[in-house]
PDB file of C-alpha atoms in Angstrom:
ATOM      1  CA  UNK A  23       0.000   0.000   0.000  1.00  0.00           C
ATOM      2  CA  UNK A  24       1.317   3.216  -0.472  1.00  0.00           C
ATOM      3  CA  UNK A  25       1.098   5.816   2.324  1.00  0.00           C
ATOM      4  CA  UNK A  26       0.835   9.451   1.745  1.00  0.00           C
ATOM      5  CA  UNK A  27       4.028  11.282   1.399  1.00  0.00           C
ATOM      6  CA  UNK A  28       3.111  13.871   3.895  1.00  0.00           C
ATOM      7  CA  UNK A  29       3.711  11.145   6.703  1.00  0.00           C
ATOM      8  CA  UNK A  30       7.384  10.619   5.222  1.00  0.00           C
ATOM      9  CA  UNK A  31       8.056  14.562   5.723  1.00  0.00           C
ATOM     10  CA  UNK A  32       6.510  13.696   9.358  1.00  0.00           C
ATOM     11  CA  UNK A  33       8.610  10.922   9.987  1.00  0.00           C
ATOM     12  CA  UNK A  34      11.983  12.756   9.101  1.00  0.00           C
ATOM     13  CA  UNK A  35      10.877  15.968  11.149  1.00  0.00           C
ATOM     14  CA  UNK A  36      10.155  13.694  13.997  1.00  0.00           C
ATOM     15  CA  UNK A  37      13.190  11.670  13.659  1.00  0.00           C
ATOM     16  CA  UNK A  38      15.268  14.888  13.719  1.00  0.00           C
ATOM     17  CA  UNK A  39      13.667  16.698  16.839  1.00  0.00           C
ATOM     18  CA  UNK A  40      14.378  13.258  18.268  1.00  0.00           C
ATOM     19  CA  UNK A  41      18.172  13.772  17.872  1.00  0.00           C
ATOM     20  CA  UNK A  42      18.357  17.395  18.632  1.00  0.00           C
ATOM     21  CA  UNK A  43      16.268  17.805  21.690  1.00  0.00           C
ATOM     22  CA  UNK A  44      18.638  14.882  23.155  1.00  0.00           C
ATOM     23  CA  UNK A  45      20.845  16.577  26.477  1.00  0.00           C
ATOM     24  CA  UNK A  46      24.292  17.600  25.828  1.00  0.00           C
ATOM     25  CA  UNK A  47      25.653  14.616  29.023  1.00  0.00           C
ATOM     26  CA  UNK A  48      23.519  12.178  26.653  1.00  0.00           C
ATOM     27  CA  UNK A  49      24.605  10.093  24.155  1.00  0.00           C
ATOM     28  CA  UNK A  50      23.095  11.322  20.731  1.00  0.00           C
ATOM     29  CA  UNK A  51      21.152   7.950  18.835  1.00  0.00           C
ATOM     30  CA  UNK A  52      18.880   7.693  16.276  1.00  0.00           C
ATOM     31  CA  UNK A  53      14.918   7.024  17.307  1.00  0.00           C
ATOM     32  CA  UNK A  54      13.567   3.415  17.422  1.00  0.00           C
ATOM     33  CA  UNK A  55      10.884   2.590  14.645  1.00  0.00           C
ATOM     34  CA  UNK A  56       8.477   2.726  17.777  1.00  0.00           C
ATOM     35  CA  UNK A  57       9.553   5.974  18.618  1.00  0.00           C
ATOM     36  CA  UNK A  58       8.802   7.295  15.167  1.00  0.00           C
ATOM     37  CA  UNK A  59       5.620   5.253  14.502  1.00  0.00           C
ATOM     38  CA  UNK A  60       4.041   7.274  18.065  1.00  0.00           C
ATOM     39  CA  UNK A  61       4.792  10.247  16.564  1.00  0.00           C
ATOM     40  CA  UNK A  62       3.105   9.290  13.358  1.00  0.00           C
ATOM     41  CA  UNK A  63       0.601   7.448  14.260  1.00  0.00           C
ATOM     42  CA  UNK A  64      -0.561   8.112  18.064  1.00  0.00           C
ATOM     43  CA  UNK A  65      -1.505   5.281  20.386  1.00  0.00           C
ATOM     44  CA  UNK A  66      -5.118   5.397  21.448  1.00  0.00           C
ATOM     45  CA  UNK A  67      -5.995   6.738  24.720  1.00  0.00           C
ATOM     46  CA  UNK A  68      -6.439   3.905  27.689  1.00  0.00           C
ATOM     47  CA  UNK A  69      -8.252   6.210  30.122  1.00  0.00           C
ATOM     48  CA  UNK A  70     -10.820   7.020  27.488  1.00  0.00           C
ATOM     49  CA  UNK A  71     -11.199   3.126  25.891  1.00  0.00           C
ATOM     50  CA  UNK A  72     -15.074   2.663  25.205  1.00  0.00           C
ATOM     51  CA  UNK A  73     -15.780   5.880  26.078  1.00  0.00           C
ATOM     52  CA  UNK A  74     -17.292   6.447  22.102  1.00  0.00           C
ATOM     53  CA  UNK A  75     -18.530   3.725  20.110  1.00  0.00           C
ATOM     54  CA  UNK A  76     -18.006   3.847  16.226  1.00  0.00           C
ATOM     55  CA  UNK A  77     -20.547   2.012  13.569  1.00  0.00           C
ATOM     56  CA  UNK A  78     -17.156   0.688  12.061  1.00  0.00           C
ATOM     57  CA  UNK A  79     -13.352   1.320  13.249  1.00  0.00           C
ATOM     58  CA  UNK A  80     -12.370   0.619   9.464  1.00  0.00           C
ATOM     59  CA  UNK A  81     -14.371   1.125   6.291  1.00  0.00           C
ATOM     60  CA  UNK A  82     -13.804   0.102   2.998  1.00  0.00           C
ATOM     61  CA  UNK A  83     -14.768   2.660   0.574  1.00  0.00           C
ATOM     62  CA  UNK A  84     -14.196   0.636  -2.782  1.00  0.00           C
ATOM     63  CA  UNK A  85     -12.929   1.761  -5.972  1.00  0.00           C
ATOM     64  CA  UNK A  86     -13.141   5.425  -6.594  1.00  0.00           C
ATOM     65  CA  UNK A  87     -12.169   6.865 -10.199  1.00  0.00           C
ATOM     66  CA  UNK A  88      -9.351   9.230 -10.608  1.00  0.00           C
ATOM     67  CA  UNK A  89     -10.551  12.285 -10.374  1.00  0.00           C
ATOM     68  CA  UNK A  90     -13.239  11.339  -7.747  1.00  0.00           C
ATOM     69  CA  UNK A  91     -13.680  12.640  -4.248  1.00  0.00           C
ATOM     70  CA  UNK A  92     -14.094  10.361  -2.112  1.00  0.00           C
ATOM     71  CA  UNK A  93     -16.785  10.628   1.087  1.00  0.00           C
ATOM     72  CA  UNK A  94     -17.023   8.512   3.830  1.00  0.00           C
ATOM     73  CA  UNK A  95     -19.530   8.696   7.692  1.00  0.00           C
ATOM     74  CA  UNK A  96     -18.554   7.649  11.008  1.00  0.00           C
ATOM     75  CA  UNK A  97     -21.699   7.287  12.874  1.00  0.00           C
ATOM     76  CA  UNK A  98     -20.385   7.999  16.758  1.00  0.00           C
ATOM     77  CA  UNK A  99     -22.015   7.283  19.702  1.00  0.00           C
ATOM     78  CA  UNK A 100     -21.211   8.643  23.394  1.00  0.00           C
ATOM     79  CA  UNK A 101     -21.851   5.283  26.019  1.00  0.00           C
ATOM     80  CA  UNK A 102     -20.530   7.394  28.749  1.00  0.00           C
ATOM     81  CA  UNK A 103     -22.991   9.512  31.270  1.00  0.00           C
ATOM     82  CA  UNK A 104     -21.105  13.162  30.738  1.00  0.00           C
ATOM     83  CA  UNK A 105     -21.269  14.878  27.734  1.00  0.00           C
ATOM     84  CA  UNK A 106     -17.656  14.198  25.920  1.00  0.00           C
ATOM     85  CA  UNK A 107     -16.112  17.391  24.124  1.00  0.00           C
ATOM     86  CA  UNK A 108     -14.407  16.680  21.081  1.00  0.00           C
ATOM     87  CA  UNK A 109     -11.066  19.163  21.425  1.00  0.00           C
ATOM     88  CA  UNK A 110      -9.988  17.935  17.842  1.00  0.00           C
ATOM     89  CA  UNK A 111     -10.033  15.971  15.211  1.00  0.00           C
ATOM     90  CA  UNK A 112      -6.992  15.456  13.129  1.00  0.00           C
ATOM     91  CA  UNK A 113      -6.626  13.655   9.473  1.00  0.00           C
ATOM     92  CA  UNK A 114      -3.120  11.441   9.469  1.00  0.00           C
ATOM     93  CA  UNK A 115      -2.981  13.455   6.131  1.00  0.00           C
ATOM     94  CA  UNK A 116      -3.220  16.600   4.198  1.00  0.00           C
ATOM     95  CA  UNK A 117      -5.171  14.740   1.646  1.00  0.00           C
ATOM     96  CA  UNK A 118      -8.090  14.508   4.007  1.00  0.00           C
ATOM     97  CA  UNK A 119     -10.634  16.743   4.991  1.00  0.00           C
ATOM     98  CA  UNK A 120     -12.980  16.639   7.846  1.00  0.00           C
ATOM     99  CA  UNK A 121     -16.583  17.900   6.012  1.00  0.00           C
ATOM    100  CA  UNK A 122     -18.705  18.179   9.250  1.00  0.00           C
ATOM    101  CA  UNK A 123     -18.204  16.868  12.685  1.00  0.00           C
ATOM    102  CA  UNK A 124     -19.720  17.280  16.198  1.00  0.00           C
ATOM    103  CA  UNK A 125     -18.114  19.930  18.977  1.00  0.00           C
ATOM    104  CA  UNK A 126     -19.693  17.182  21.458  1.00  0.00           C
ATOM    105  CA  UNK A 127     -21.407  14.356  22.683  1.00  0.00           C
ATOM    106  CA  UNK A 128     -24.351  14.320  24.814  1.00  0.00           C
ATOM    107  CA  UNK A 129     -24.161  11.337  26.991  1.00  0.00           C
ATOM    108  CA  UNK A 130     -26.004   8.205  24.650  1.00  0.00           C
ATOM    109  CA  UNK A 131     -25.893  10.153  21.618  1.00  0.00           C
ATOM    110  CA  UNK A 132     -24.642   9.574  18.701  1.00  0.00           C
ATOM    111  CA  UNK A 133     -23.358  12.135  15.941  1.00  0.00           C
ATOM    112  CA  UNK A 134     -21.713  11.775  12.537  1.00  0.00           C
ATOM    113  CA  UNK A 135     -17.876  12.781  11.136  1.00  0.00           C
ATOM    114  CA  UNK A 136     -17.948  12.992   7.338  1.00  0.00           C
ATOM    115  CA  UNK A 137     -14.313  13.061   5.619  1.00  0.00           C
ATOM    116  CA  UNK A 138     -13.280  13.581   2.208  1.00  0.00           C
ATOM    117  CA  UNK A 139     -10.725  11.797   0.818  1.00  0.00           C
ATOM    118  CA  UNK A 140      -8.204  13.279  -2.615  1.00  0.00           C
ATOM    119  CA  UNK A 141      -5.570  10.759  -3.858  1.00  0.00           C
ATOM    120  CA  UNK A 142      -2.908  12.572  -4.463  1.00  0.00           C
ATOM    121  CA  UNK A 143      -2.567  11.285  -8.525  1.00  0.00           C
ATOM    122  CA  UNK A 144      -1.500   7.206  -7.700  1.00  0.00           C
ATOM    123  CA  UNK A 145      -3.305   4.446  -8.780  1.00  0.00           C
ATOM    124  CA  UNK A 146      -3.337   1.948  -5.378  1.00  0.00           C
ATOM    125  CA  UNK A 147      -4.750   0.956  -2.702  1.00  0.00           C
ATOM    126  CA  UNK A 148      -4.968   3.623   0.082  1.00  0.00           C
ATOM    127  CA  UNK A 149      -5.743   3.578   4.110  1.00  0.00           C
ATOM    128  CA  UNK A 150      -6.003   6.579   5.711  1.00  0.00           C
ATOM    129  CA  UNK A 151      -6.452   7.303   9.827  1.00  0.00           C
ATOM    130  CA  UNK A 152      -8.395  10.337  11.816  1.00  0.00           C
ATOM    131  CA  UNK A 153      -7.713  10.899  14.712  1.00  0.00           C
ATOM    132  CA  UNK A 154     -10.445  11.898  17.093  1.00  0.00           C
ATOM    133  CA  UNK A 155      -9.487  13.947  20.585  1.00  0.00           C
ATOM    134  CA  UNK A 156     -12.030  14.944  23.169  1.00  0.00           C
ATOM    135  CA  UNK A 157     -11.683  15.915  27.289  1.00  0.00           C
ATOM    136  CA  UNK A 158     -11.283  12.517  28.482  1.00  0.00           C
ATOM    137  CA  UNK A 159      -7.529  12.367  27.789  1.00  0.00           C
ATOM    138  CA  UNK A 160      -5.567  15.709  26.932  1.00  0.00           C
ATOM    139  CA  UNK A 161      -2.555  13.610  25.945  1.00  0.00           C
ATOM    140  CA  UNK A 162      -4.280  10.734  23.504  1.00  0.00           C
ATOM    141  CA  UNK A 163      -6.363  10.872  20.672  1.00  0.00           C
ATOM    142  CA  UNK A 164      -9.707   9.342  22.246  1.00  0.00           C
ATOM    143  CA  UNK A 165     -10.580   6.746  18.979  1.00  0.00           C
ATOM    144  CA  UNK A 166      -9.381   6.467  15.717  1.00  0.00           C
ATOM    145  CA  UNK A 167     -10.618   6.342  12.615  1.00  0.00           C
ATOM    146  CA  UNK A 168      -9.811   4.488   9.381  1.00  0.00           C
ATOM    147  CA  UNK A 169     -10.696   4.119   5.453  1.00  0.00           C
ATOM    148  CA  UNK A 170      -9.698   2.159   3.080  1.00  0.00           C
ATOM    149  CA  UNK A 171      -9.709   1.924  -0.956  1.00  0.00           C
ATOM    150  CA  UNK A 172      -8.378   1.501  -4.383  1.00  0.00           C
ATOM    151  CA  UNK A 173      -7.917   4.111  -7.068  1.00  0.00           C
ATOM    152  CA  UNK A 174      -8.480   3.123 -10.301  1.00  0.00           C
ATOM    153  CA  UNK A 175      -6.836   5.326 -13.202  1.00  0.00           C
ATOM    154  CA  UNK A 176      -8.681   4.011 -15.856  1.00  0.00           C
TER     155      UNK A 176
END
């Protein structure tokens, strides 16, 4: 599958803060894969596990044409009893774009997130993450999101 190239420019920046903001006293290395893929790709918040349900973690969007848009809806759902504010809610790429999505959750409510997805120009398969980030962990995204596909250049 082939990733967007955004998350190789984020993967070099973050690999590079990683060497520089080492202390003088330690010993200057090069970041672990793990230590790069957190960066990149955030682990999802323990404190806030369950906390939202999601109709599906990962959807499959099919085969979109090349010059098509691509839409897809998370249906979310708050299970807790407070009303969860969602603080942000970032694409894992510049070639998504968050449509419409809820400020917050009243407790057993559900809202939706529409995203729009533009290939950047390559015929292949895609995946794609969001990132969602609400007031039950200021530190982790809350839930994340993922679509997948196939462009077709025909």
């Amino acid at each position: 599958m082939v990733g967007c190239r955004m998350r190789w420019w984020r993967v070099i920046i973050a690999a590079v803060l990683l060497c520089t903001t080492a202390t003088a006293s330690a010993q200057r290395r090069f970041p672990t894969r793990a230590e790069l893929d957190s960066l990149v790709f955030p682990a999802v918040s323990k404190i806030a596990e369950g906390a939202i349900a999601v109709d599906e973690q990962l959807k499959n969007i099919g085969t979109i044409g090349s010059e098509d848009i691509a839409r897809v809806t998370f249906t979310l759902r708050n299970t807790t009893p407070d009303r969860v504010t969602i603080s942000e809610i970032r694409p894992a790429c510049r070639c998504v774009r968050i449509v419409s999505a809820p400020q917050s959750l009243a407790p057993d409510s559900a809202a939706r997130v529409v995203a729009e997805y533009q290939h950047e120009g390559l015929s292949s398969e895609f995946r794609q993450s969001v990132w969602l980030y609400t007031n039950l962990d200021t530190e982790h995204p809350t839930l994340r999101l993922e679509f997948m596909g196939v462009v077709n250049r025909e």
